[in-house]
Short mmCIF file of C-alpha atoms and ligand atoms in Angstrom, two decimals:
data_model
loop_
_atom_site.label_atom_id
_atom_site.label_comp_id
_atom_site.label_asym_id
_atom_site.label_seq_id
_atom_site.Cartn_x
_atom_site.Cartn_y
_atom_site.Cartn_z
CA MET A 9 0.00 0.00 0.00
CA THR A 10 1.37 3.45 -0.90
CA THR A 11 0.03 6.72 0.42
CA THR A 12 1.20 10.17 -0.58
CA ALA A 13 -0.43 13.54 0.00
CA THR A 14 0.00 16.54 -2.27
CA PRO A 15 -1.63 19.96 -2.46
CA ALA A 16 -5.02 19.80 -4.20
CA GLY A 17 -4.94 20.00 -8.01
CA PRO A 18 -4.22 17.37 -10.68
CA ARG A 19 -0.83 15.63 -10.82
CA THR A 20 0.91 15.92 -14.14
CA ALA A 21 0.66 12.59 -15.92
CA THR A 22 -0.56 11.45 -19.31
CA ILE A 23 -3.23 9.40 -17.60
CA PRO A 24 -4.57 11.53 -14.75
CA GLU A 25 -4.08 10.19 -11.24
CA VAL A 26 -6.89 11.14 -8.93
CA GLY A 27 -6.74 10.90 -5.15
CA HIS A 28 -9.12 11.27 -2.26
CA LEU A 29 -9.47 14.89 -1.19
CA ILE A 30 -9.01 15.18 2.56
CA ASP A 31 -8.30 18.42 4.44
CA GLY A 32 -7.45 20.19 1.18
CA LEU A 33 -4.90 17.54 0.15
CA GLN A 34 -5.15 14.86 -2.51
CA VAL A 35 -4.34 11.49 -0.97
CA PHE A 36 -3.16 8.83 -3.42
CA ARG A 37 -3.65 5.29 -2.19
CA ASP A 38 -3.85 2.02 -4.12
CA LEU A 39 -4.69 3.48 -7.52
CA ARG A 40 -7.05 1.46 -9.75
CA ASP A 41 -7.66 1.84 -13.48
CA VAL A 42 -10.83 3.39 -14.90
CA HIS A 43 -11.57 2.23 -18.47
CA ASP A 44 -13.34 4.02 -21.32
CA PRO A 45 -16.73 2.29 -21.84
CA GLY A 46 -16.46 3.16 -25.55
CA ARG A 47 -12.87 1.86 -25.96
CA LEU A 48 -12.45 -0.84 -23.36
CA ASP A 49 -8.73 -1.28 -24.02
CA GLU A 50 -8.02 2.34 -22.97
CA VAL A 51 -7.34 3.45 -19.40
CA VAL A 52 -8.80 6.90 -18.79
CA ALA A 53 -7.64 7.61 -15.25
CA ARG A 54 -6.11 5.99 -12.17
CA VAL A 55 -8.18 6.63 -9.10
CA ALA A 56 -7.54 5.96 -5.42
CA ALA A 57 -9.39 2.97 -3.98
CA GLY A 58 -11.03 3.87 -0.68
CA GLY A 59 -11.43 2.14 2.65
CA SER A 60 -12.61 2.74 6.20
CA GLU A 61 -9.44 4.68 7.08
CA ASP A 62 -10.12 7.23 4.32
CA VAL A 63 -13.76 7.55 5.41
CA GLU A 64 -12.64 8.21 8.98
CA ARG A 65 -10.12 10.85 7.98
CA ALA A 66 -12.46 12.66 5.58
CA VAL A 67 -15.41 12.74 7.99
CA THR A 68 -13.19 13.83 10.91
CA ALA A 69 -11.73 16.66 8.79
CA ALA A 70 -15.23 17.78 7.76
CA HIS A 71 -16.40 17.63 11.39
CA ARG A 72 -13.43 19.73 12.52
CA ALA A 73 -14.14 22.33 9.82
CA PHE A 74 -17.87 22.55 10.58
CA PRO A 75 -18.01 25.17 13.41
CA GLY A 76 -15.85 27.63 11.47
CA TRP A 77 -17.87 27.26 8.25
CA ARG A 78 -21.20 27.38 10.09
CA ASP A 79 -20.15 30.64 11.77
CA THR A 80 -18.81 32.21 8.57
CA PRO A 81 -21.20 35.07 7.67
CA VAL A 82 -23.51 34.08 4.80
CA PRO A 83 -22.19 36.83 2.44
CA GLU A 84 -18.65 35.48 2.92
CA ARG A 85 -19.80 31.92 2.21
CA ILE A 86 -21.52 33.24 -0.92
CA ARG A 87 -18.36 35.07 -1.98
CA ARG A 88 -16.21 31.97 -1.65
CA LEU A 89 -18.74 29.68 -3.34
CA THR A 90 -19.22 32.17 -6.18
CA ALA A 91 -15.48 31.93 -6.82
CA ALA A 92 -15.79 28.13 -6.67
CA ALA A 93 -18.63 28.29 -9.23
CA GLU A 94 -16.40 30.36 -11.54
CA THR A 95 -13.71 27.70 -11.23
CA LEU A 96 -16.17 24.92 -11.99
CA GLY A 97 -17.49 26.73 -15.05
CA ALA A 98 -13.97 27.39 -16.30
CA SER A 99 -13.00 23.71 -15.85
CA GLY A 100 -15.65 22.40 -18.22
CA GLU A 101 -13.79 22.84 -21.49
CA GLU A 102 -10.72 20.99 -20.23
CA LEU A 103 -12.43 18.25 -18.22
CA ALA A 104 -15.48 17.46 -20.41
CA PRO A 105 -13.48 15.14 -22.77
CA LEU A 106 -12.24 13.21 -19.72
CA LEU A 107 -15.83 12.89 -18.49
CA VAL A 108 -16.87 11.54 -21.91
CA ARG A 109 -14.15 8.90 -21.68
CA GLU A 110 -15.32 7.89 -18.20
CA HIS A 111 -19.09 7.64 -18.65
CA GLY A 112 -19.57 7.27 -22.39
CA GLY A 113 -21.82 10.29 -23.07
CA LEU A 114 -21.39 12.82 -25.87
CA LEU A 115 -19.01 15.76 -25.62
CA HIS A 116 -21.76 18.39 -25.69
CA GLU A 117 -23.60 16.47 -22.94
CA ALA A 118 -20.49 16.45 -20.76
CA GLU A 119 -19.99 20.17 -21.41
CA SER A 120 -23.59 20.83 -20.50
CA ASP A 121 -23.12 18.79 -17.29
CA PHE A 122 -20.49 21.35 -16.25
CA GLY A 123 -22.67 24.25 -17.44
CA VAL A 124 -25.81 23.06 -15.67
CA GLY A 125 -23.86 22.17 -12.51
CA THR A 126 -22.38 25.68 -12.43
CA GLY A 127 -25.87 27.14 -12.96
CA VAL A 128 -27.27 25.09 -10.07
CA LEU A 129 -24.57 26.43 -7.74
CA ARG A 130 -25.10 30.03 -8.89
CA HIS A 131 -28.88 29.80 -8.57
CA THR A 132 -28.60 28.38 -5.04
CA LEU A 133 -26.29 31.23 -4.02
CA SER A 134 -28.79 33.76 -5.38
CA VAL A 135 -31.57 32.52 -3.10
CA VAL A 136 -29.78 31.23 0.00
CA GLU A 137 -30.06 34.47 1.99
CA ASP A 138 -33.86 34.47 1.57
CA VAL A 139 -34.12 30.81 2.52
CA LEU A 140 -32.02 31.32 5.66
CA GLY A 141 -34.03 34.38 6.73
CA VAL A 142 -34.85 34.44 10.45
CA VAL A 143 -38.52 34.43 11.46
CA ALA A 144 -39.23 36.45 14.63
CA TYR A 145 -42.38 37.16 16.71
CA ASP A 146 -42.58 39.68 19.53
CA ASP A 147 -45.36 39.95 22.08
CA GLU A 148 -45.88 41.35 25.57
CA ARG A 149 -44.37 38.18 27.11
CA GLY A 150 -41.17 38.20 25.07
CA SER A 151 -40.05 36.85 21.69
CA ILE A 152 -39.82 33.80 19.51
CA THR A 153 -36.95 33.44 17.03
CA ILE A 154 -36.81 30.66 14.48
CA GLU A 155 -33.46 30.20 12.80
CA LYS A 156 -32.44 27.72 10.12
CA VAL A 157 -29.19 26.12 11.15
CA PRO A 158 -26.97 23.69 9.25
CA ARG A 159 -26.98 20.05 10.32
CA GLY A 160 -23.21 19.39 10.42
CA VAL A 161 -21.27 16.94 8.22
CA ALA A 162 -23.22 16.04 5.09
CA VAL A 163 -22.41 13.20 2.68
CA ALA A 164 -23.19 13.29 -1.06
CA ILE A 165 -23.24 9.95 -2.90
CA VAL A 166 -23.55 10.39 -6.66
CA PRO A 167 -24.00 8.15 -9.70
CA TRP A 168 -22.04 8.25 -12.95
CA ASN A 169 -24.56 9.44 -15.53
CA MET A 170 -24.42 13.21 -14.84
CA PRO A 171 -21.88 13.41 -12.03
CA ILE A 172 -21.21 17.16 -12.10
CA THR A 173 -24.81 18.36 -11.98
CA LEU A 174 -25.91 15.65 -9.57
CA ALA A 175 -23.01 16.48 -7.23
CA MET A 176 -23.79 20.24 -7.42
CA LEU A 177 -27.44 19.60 -6.54
CA LYS A 178 -26.06 18.42 -3.19
CA LEU A 179 -22.93 20.53 -2.77
CA ALA A 180 -24.71 23.83 -3.44
CA PRO A 181 -27.41 23.63 -0.74
CA ALA A 182 -25.11 21.81 1.71
CA LEU A 183 -22.26 24.31 1.65
CA ALA A 184 -24.35 27.45 1.09
CA THR A 185 -26.36 26.74 4.25
CA GLY A 186 -23.19 26.13 6.31
CA ASN A 187 -22.75 22.35 6.39
CA THR A 188 -19.46 20.71 5.48
CA LEU A 189 -19.50 17.97 2.87
CA VAL A 190 -17.84 14.69 1.90
CA VAL A 191 -18.56 13.57 -1.68
CA LYS A 192 -18.37 9.94 -2.80
CA PRO A 193 -18.27 9.81 -6.60
CA SER A 194 -19.32 6.72 -8.55
CA PRO A 195 -16.49 4.30 -9.36
CA SER A 196 -17.67 4.58 -13.00
CA ALA A 197 -17.10 8.36 -13.26
CA PRO A 198 -14.82 9.53 -10.46
CA ALA A 199 -12.08 11.50 -12.23
CA ALA A 200 -13.54 14.62 -13.90
CA LEU A 201 -15.75 15.33 -10.88
CA THR A 202 -12.89 14.99 -8.40
CA LEU A 203 -10.51 17.09 -10.47
CA ALA A 204 -13.15 19.83 -10.65
CA LEU A 205 -13.77 19.62 -6.89
CA SER A 206 -10.03 19.68 -6.19
CA ARG A 207 -9.89 23.07 -7.92
CA MET A 208 -12.99 24.36 -6.14
CA VAL A 209 -11.51 23.60 -2.69
CA ASP A 210 -8.90 26.31 -3.29
CA HIS A 211 -11.68 28.81 -2.49
CA LEU A 212 -12.79 27.08 0.71
CA PRO A 213 -11.32 26.64 4.19
CA SER A 214 -9.56 23.33 4.71
CA GLY A 215 -11.88 20.39 5.43
CA VAL A 216 -15.09 22.09 4.27
CA LEU A 217 -15.23 19.92 1.14
CA GLY A 218 -13.73 16.44 0.86
CA VAL A 219 -13.89 13.44 -1.49
CA VAL A 220 -13.57 9.74 -0.73
CA HIS A 221 -13.52 7.20 -3.55
CA GLY A 222 -14.86 3.68 -3.44
CA GLY A 223 -17.88 1.51 -4.06
CA ALA A 224 -20.88 0.45 -2.02
CA ASP A 225 -18.75 -0.47 1.03
CA VAL A 226 -17.30 3.05 1.27
CA GLY A 227 -20.75 4.60 0.70
CA ASP A 228 -22.14 2.39 3.43
CA ALA A 229 -19.37 3.37 5.88
CA LEU A 230 -20.08 7.06 5.21
CA CYS A 231 -23.82 6.61 5.80
CA ARG A 232 -23.20 4.75 9.08
CA HIS A 233 -20.63 7.20 10.44
CA PRO A 234 -21.87 8.69 13.74
CA LEU A 235 -20.53 12.17 12.90
CA VAL A 236 -22.53 12.34 9.64
CA ARG A 237 -25.84 14.19 10.12
CA LYS A 238 -27.12 14.25 6.55
CA VAL A 239 -26.90 11.85 3.62
CA SER A 240 -27.98 12.91 0.15
CA PHE A 241 -27.99 10.05 -2.33
CA THR A 242 -28.72 9.77 -6.04
CA GLY A 243 -28.74 6.29 -7.51
CA GLY A 244 -30.77 3.13 -7.83
CA THR A 245 -33.70 2.12 -5.64
CA THR A 246 -31.91 -1.04 -4.45
CA ALA A 247 -28.99 0.97 -3.07
CA GLY A 248 -31.47 3.51 -1.66
CA ARG A 249 -33.13 0.80 0.44
CA ARG A 250 -29.73 -0.22 1.87
CA ILE A 251 -28.90 3.40 2.66
CA ILE A 252 -32.09 3.75 4.70
CA GLU A 253 -30.84 0.81 6.79
CA SER A 254 -27.32 2.28 7.11
CA ALA A 255 -28.71 5.63 8.23
CA ALA A 256 -31.09 4.10 10.77
CA PRO A 257 -28.72 3.71 13.76
CA GLY A 258 -27.84 7.43 13.74
CA ILE A 259 -31.37 8.55 12.71
CA THR A 260 -29.46 10.42 10.00
CA ASP A 261 -31.49 12.71 7.77
CA LEU A 262 -31.86 11.47 4.18
CA THR A 263 -32.58 12.90 0.76
CA LEU A 264 -32.96 10.04 -1.73
CA GLU A 265 -33.20 10.58 -5.49
CA LEU A 266 -33.79 7.07 -6.78
CA GLY A 267 -34.77 5.21 -9.92
CA GLY A 268 -37.70 6.02 -12.15
CA ASN A 269 -39.90 4.25 -14.68
CA ASP A 270 -41.34 7.38 -16.25
CA PRO A 271 -44.61 6.94 -18.18
CA ALA A 272 -45.62 9.07 -21.18
CA LEU A 273 -49.40 9.08 -21.68
CA VAL A 274 -50.51 10.07 -25.19
CA LEU A 275 -54.14 11.26 -25.29
CA ASP A 276 -56.34 10.72 -28.34
CA ASP A 277 -56.28 14.38 -29.48
CA ALA A 278 -52.46 14.46 -29.71
CA ASP A 279 -50.81 14.94 -33.10
CA PRO A 280 -48.79 11.71 -33.56
CA ASP A 281 -45.97 13.23 -35.65
CA LEU A 282 -45.52 16.26 -33.43
CA THR A 283 -45.61 14.09 -30.31
CA VAL A 284 -43.04 11.64 -31.68
CA ASP A 285 -40.69 14.49 -32.67
CA ARG A 286 -40.73 15.97 -29.20
CA MET A 287 -40.85 12.72 -27.23
CA VAL A 288 -38.11 10.62 -28.84
CA PRO A 289 -35.17 12.79 -27.65
CA GLY A 290 -36.52 12.37 -24.10
CA VAL A 291 -36.31 8.58 -24.50
CA PHE A 292 -32.81 8.21 -25.90
CA MET A 293 -30.98 11.16 -24.27
CA ARG A 294 -27.67 9.87 -22.90
CA SER A 295 -28.46 6.40 -24.33
CA GLY A 296 -31.62 6.35 -22.18
CA GLN A 297 -29.48 6.49 -19.04
CA VAL A 298 -31.31 9.36 -17.38
CA CYS A 299 -33.41 8.89 -14.26
CA PHE A 300 -36.31 10.83 -15.76
CA ALA A 301 -36.05 9.57 -19.35
CA VAL A 302 -39.34 8.40 -20.91
CA LYS A 303 -39.36 4.67 -20.09
CA ARG A 304 -42.84 3.46 -21.17
CA VAL A 305 -45.30 5.00 -23.62
CA TYR A 306 -49.10 4.49 -23.59
CA VAL A 307 -50.76 5.15 -26.97
CA PRO A 308 -54.48 5.03 -27.98
CA ARG A 309 -54.99 1.84 -30.02
CA ARG A 310 -56.62 3.70 -32.91
CA MET A 311 -53.48 5.80 -33.48
CA TYR A 312 -51.01 3.03 -32.50
CA ALA A 313 -49.89 1.90 -35.98
CA ARG A 314 -49.26 5.44 -37.23
CA PHE A 315 -47.56 6.46 -33.97
CA ALA A 316 -45.33 3.34 -33.98
CA ASP A 317 -44.28 3.91 -37.61
CA ALA A 318 -43.41 7.56 -36.97
CA PHE A 319 -41.58 6.58 -33.76
CA CYS A 320 -39.45 3.88 -35.46
CA ASP A 321 -38.64 6.22 -38.39
CA ARG A 322 -37.48 8.90 -35.99
CA VAL A 323 -35.37 6.40 -34.01
CA ASP A 324 -33.75 5.26 -37.25
CA GLN A 325 -31.95 8.63 -37.39
CA TYR A 326 -29.76 7.71 -34.41
CA ALA A 327 -26.11 6.83 -35.01
CA VAL A 328 -24.39 5.17 -32.07
CA GLY A 329 -20.66 5.63 -31.52
CA HIS A 330 -17.96 7.02 -29.24
CA GLY A 331 -18.94 10.21 -27.43
CA LEU A 332 -15.93 12.12 -28.81
CA ASN A 333 -16.94 11.30 -32.39
CA PRO A 334 -19.13 14.20 -33.63
CA ALA A 335 -21.07 11.74 -35.86
CA SER A 336 -22.51 9.98 -32.79
CA SER A 337 -26.01 10.81 -31.57
CA PHE A 338 -25.49 8.76 -28.46
CA GLY A 339 -22.65 6.83 -26.90
CA PRO A 340 -22.09 3.44 -25.28
CA LEU A 341 -23.66 2.37 -22.01
CA GLY A 342 -21.77 3.63 -18.99
CA ASN A 343 -20.29 0.44 -17.60
CA GLU A 344 -20.29 -3.34 -17.73
CA ALA A 345 -23.10 -3.80 -15.20
CA GLN A 346 -25.32 -1.49 -17.25
CA HIS A 347 -24.50 -3.40 -20.46
CA ARG A 348 -25.28 -6.74 -18.82
CA ARG A 349 -28.58 -5.45 -17.42
CA VAL A 350 -29.78 -3.87 -20.67
CA THR A 351 -28.79 -6.76 -22.95
CA ASP A 352 -30.41 -9.22 -20.53
CA LEU A 353 -33.68 -7.24 -20.61
CA LEU A 354 -33.49 -7.13 -24.41
CA ARG A 355 -33.00 -10.92 -24.55
CA ARG A 356 -35.95 -11.55 -22.23
CA THR A 357 -38.17 -9.17 -24.20
CA ALA A 358 -37.19 -10.73 -27.54
CA ALA A 359 -38.26 -14.11 -26.14
CA SER A 360 -41.74 -12.74 -25.30
CA SER A 361 -44.71 -12.09 -27.59
CA ALA A 362 -43.67 -8.44 -28.09
CA ARG A 363 -41.92 -7.31 -31.30
CA VAL A 364 -38.45 -5.92 -30.67
CA ILE A 365 -37.41 -3.53 -33.46
CA GLU A 366 -33.73 -2.58 -33.72
CA ARG A 367 -33.11 0.72 -35.49
CA GLY A 368 -30.33 3.27 -35.98
CA SER A 369 -26.78 2.71 -37.25
CA LYS A 370 -23.24 2.08 -36.01
CA VAL A 371 -20.81 4.98 -36.41
CA ASP A 372 -17.75 2.73 -36.25
CA GLU A 373 -18.43 -0.91 -37.06
CA SER A 374 -14.84 -1.98 -36.32
CA GLY A 375 -14.85 -0.52 -32.78
CA TRP A 376 -18.31 -1.82 -31.89
CA ASP A 377 -17.21 -4.80 -29.80
CA ASN A 378 -14.58 -2.74 -27.99
CA GLY A 379 -17.29 -0.83 -26.08
CA TYR A 380 -20.64 -1.25 -24.34
CA TYR A 381 -22.58 -0.20 -27.44
CA VAL A 382 -26.28 -0.95 -27.94
CA LEU A 383 -28.40 0.29 -30.86
CA PRO A 384 -31.78 1.91 -30.09
CA HIS A 385 -34.69 -0.54 -29.82
CA VAL A 386 -38.45 -0.02 -29.85
CA VAL A 387 -40.65 -2.71 -28.31
CA LEU A 388 -44.00 -2.91 -30.13
CA ASP A 389 -47.16 -4.67 -28.92
CA ALA A 390 -45.74 -4.56 -25.41
CA ASP A 391 -47.88 -5.51 -22.38
CA HIS A 392 -48.16 -3.24 -19.38
CA ASP A 393 -47.28 -6.24 -17.17
CA ALA A 394 -44.17 -7.32 -19.10
CA PRO A 395 -40.71 -6.81 -17.52
CA ILE A 396 -39.84 -4.21 -20.19
CA SER A 397 -42.75 -2.07 -18.92
CA ARG A 398 -42.34 -2.87 -15.21
CA GLU A 399 -38.55 -2.62 -14.76
CA GLU A 400 -36.40 0.48 -15.11
CA GLN A 401 -34.46 -0.28 -18.32
CA PHE A 402 -31.99 2.67 -18.01
CA GLY A 403 -30.90 2.11 -21.61
CA PRO A 404 -31.84 2.76 -25.26
CA LEU A 405 -35.01 0.65 -25.48
CA VAL A 406 -38.61 1.59 -24.89
CA PRO A 407 -41.99 -0.18 -24.97
CA LEU A 408 -45.03 1.28 -26.77
CA ILE A 409 -48.20 -0.03 -25.09
CA ALA A 410 -51.61 0.25 -26.78
CA TYR A 411 -54.72 1.18 -24.76
CA ASP A 412 -58.46 1.28 -25.50
CA ASP A 413 -59.70 3.21 -22.51
CA GLU A 414 -58.16 6.39 -21.05
CA GLU A 415 -59.04 5.48 -17.46
CA GLN A 416 -57.33 2.11 -17.94
CA ALA A 417 -54.27 3.90 -19.35
CA LEU A 418 -54.14 6.26 -16.35
CA ALA A 419 -54.40 3.27 -14.00
CA TRP A 420 -51.42 1.65 -15.80
CA VAL A 421 -49.46 4.92 -15.63
CA ASN A 422 -49.93 4.97 -11.85
CA ASP A 423 -49.46 1.22 -11.42
CA SER A 424 -45.72 1.34 -10.66
CA GLU A 425 -43.49 1.22 -7.59
CA HIS A 426 -41.81 4.32 -9.06
CA GLY A 427 -43.06 7.89 -9.26
CA LEU A 428 -40.25 10.16 -10.43
CA ALA A 429 -41.34 12.15 -13.51
CA SER A 430 -44.08 11.56 -16.11
CA SER A 431 -45.72 13.26 -19.05
CA VAL A 432 -49.09 13.79 -20.75
CA TRP A 433 -49.27 14.53 -24.49
CA CYS A 434 -52.34 16.21 -25.99
CA ALA A 435 -53.68 19.13 -28.05
CA ASP A 436 -56.07 20.60 -25.48
CA PRO A 437 -54.08 22.32 -22.68
CA GLU A 438 -56.93 22.13 -20.15
CA ARG A 439 -57.36 18.44 -20.74
CA GLY A 440 -53.60 18.00 -20.35
CA LEU A 441 -53.54 19.87 -17.05
CA ALA A 442 -56.53 17.95 -15.71
CA MET A 443 -54.88 14.63 -16.58
CA ALA A 444 -51.46 15.76 -15.25
CA ARG A 445 -53.05 16.40 -11.83
CA ARG A 446 -54.13 12.75 -11.65
CA VAL A 447 -50.68 11.30 -12.33
CA GLU A 448 -48.76 9.99 -9.30
CA ALA A 449 -45.25 11.42 -9.65
CA GLY A 450 -42.88 14.06 -8.33
CA SER A 451 -43.09 15.93 -11.67
CA THR A 452 -45.54 15.78 -14.56
CA PHE A 453 -44.75 17.53 -17.83
CA VAL A 454 -47.30 18.36 -20.53
CA ASN A 455 -46.10 18.04 -24.16
CA THR A 456 -42.47 17.83 -23.06
CA HIS A 457 -40.30 15.26 -21.24
CA SER A 458 -36.57 15.96 -21.44
CA PHE A 459 -33.97 18.38 -20.10
CA GLU A 460 -35.89 21.31 -21.62
CA SER A 461 -38.71 20.47 -19.16
CA LEU A 462 -36.60 21.33 -16.10
CA ASP A 463 -36.11 24.64 -14.36
CA PRO A 464 -34.05 25.33 -11.20
CA ARG A 465 -37.15 26.85 -9.55
CA MET A 466 -38.94 23.50 -9.79
CA PRO A 467 -38.34 21.05 -6.96
CA PHE A 468 -37.22 17.71 -8.41
CA GLY A 469 -37.63 14.29 -6.81
CA GLY A 470 -39.82 11.24 -6.57
CA ILE A 471 -42.66 9.67 -4.66
CA LYS A 472 -43.10 6.00 -3.71
CA CYS A 473 -39.86 4.06 -4.36
CA SER A 474 -38.39 6.91 -6.42
CA GLY A 475 -37.23 8.72 -3.35
CA ILE A 476 -37.59 10.91 -0.31
CA GLY A 477 -37.25 14.69 -0.39
CA ARG A 478 -36.58 17.12 -3.21
CA GLU A 479 -33.64 18.82 -4.86
CA CYS A 480 -33.63 22.28 -6.50
CA GLY A 481 -35.55 25.30 -5.40
CA ASP A 482 -36.27 26.23 -1.78
CA ALA A 483 -37.42 22.67 -1.12
CA GLY A 484 -33.94 21.44 -2.06
CA MET A 485 -32.30 23.61 0.58
CA ALA A 486 -34.76 22.64 3.30
CA GLY A 487 -33.16 19.20 3.62
CA TYR A 488 -29.85 20.66 4.78
CA VAL A 489 -31.10 22.82 7.65
CA GLU A 490 -32.86 22.28 10.96
CA ALA A 491 -35.32 24.79 12.39
CA HIS A 492 -33.97 26.01 15.72
CA ALA A 493 -36.71 27.70 17.76
CA ILE A 494 -35.71 30.06 20.58
CA ARG A 495 -38.37 31.23 23.03
CA HIS A 496 -37.33 34.16 25.21
CA LEU A 497 -39.65 35.21 28.06
CA GLN A 498 -39.12 38.52 29.81
P1 NAD B 18 -26.12 2.85 -7.98
O1 NAD B 18 -27.24 2.88 -7.01
O2 NAD B 18 -25.53 1.54 -8.32
O3 NAD B 18 -24.89 3.73 -7.44
C1 NAD B 18 -25.01 5.10 -7.12
C2 NAD B 18 -23.95 5.47 -6.10
O4 NAD B 18 -24.23 4.82 -4.87
C3 NAD B 18 -22.53 5.05 -6.48
O5 NAD B 18 -21.63 6.06 -6.05
C4 NAD B 18 -22.34 3.76 -5.69
O6 NAD B 18 -20.98 3.46 -5.43
C5 NAD B 18 -23.11 4.08 -4.41
N1 NAD B 18 -23.65 2.93 -3.68
C6 NAD B 18 -24.12 1.76 -4.19
N2 NAD B 18 -24.59 0.99 -3.19
C7 NAD B 18 -24.44 1.69 -2.03
C8 NAD B 18 -24.74 1.42 -0.66
N3 NAD B 18 -25.29 0.28 -0.27
N4 NAD B 18 -24.46 2.37 0.26
C9 NAD B 18 -23.91 3.55 -0.11
N5 NAD B 18 -23.58 3.85 -1.39
C10 NAD B 18 -23.85 2.94 -2.34
O7 NAD B 18 -26.65 3.62 -9.26
P2 NAD B 18 -25.91 3.92 -10.63
O8 NAD B 18 -25.83 2.67 -11.44
O9 NAD B 18 -24.64 4.68 -10.40
O10 NAD B 18 -26.97 4.93 -11.30
C11 NAD B 18 -28.11 4.47 -11.95
C12 NAD B 18 -29.34 4.61 -11.07
O11 NAD B 18 -29.41 5.92 -10.53
C13 NAD B 18 -30.63 4.45 -11.88
O12 NAD B 18 -31.55 3.67 -11.15
C14 NAD B 18 -31.15 5.87 -12.02
O13 NAD B 18 -32.54 5.97 -12.22
C15 NAD B 18 -30.71 6.47 -10.73
N6 NAD B 18 -30.63 7.94 -10.84
C16 NAD B 18 -31.57 8.69 -10.20
C17 NAD B 18 -31.57 10.08 -10.34
C18 NAD B 18 -32.62 10.94 -9.64
O14 NAD B 18 -32.44 12.16 -9.58
N7 NAD B 18 -33.69 10.39 -9.11
C19 NAD B 18 -30.58 10.69 -11.12
C20 NAD B 18 -29.64 9.89 -11.77
C21 NAD B 18 -29.67 8.52 -11.61
#
């Protein structure tokens, strides 16, 4: 085992070496290779493997830094974090290609991950003073003061699909409200995020922001740590259930952004061509590896054939290849586990009575088997009860399910353990709004269902097994503060 500590900032090497970030220092221990999911024979970065010792040191450093950061006046915290946001924004151009080679997305998607993440941080800083405002009541007996105080050490556990934005959705409210934070990146996309954070820490007091690398065991140790008072997790529902157990002994506060199986409900007055044009990008964005991608589509039977034809034609325009190749419209799946899961679901669906239609083209036939590539697939004549409709596919395949009765379709839409986002497609806006109100989900979009649907003022999160709590907006900040009531009698 080798351990060295250097000032934060990347080491100079052809393949970047990325350490834990503890007390403002990068700690390099037992480096492991991270491979490009689009060129499996290429090593993209070498990243420190984590263990209980690293968890202990990072949490202790964050705990030590907490009183000083909590007591830093809010305008000073905003000043420092504004500088950190500048640094993050300026890092995008250099680090986005590295992010592409870690998680397999397209270059413009990786750039937009940095842009959106920077926007999330800036937006949070613009509203934090209002959110932290003190509420006071005076009467003849004395006064009541209600202050919002930070919880202490927070932990952010993030997935690989949009690591910058998903980390900023936690970092921004945590640090702006005065908590300190330890981030655990995904083993599938640890490098670009950590290098960006290692630059941002230059603007912060030592220990306020740390990073520990590792897999589920390290995440579990962070969630169980008695000094951790808040865990914010984005990832799958299975891991979310385990995190609830890990947080139970300390009654640690949780925000959980979990999996989704987002339904799109097409009503019978919708224009099929217009709907297909707007809906398809929301299915296949980032190879379908987006928590709120459209994952099952309900279509009136009388428009089914026309809708399915238009849908398959539109999907045929996709070209799948490496994310750095400008000819690609989406990249490979993010890692081996994802590839196994998606190809297994495809195999099971092909063996059922549904028709599995493969469309699109390969950008680079010769490199196809050297990456986790999957062409887009449309599943026609799918049943609502089939695994392809019930399970979160998190990949470039989608079932189109015919319905005869709108009430039946709504019942199917709501018949899911998930409830993240959802959409209703129609011509009549009032009818769309009325139907949207009856959908069980954290968000329902009308005539849209993709990144264009989101706005930082909208709280984002799920109901049922899609999560607990919200991110974005005032609701997102509420999870990082406690109300402290002070009653003063004369
Ligand atoms: P994942 O659950 O496998 O891993 C997510 C993170 O949790 C990783 O950093 C992982 O190392 C860590 N982890 C895994 N098990 C853990 C445990 N027991 N304790 C602590 N940490 C643990 O998910 P993934 O494959 O990285 O991401 C895909 C999933 O994430 C999909 O289900 C997707 O829908 C979901 N997701 C949800 C949102 C949202 O906002 N709701 C956003 C993006 C992704």
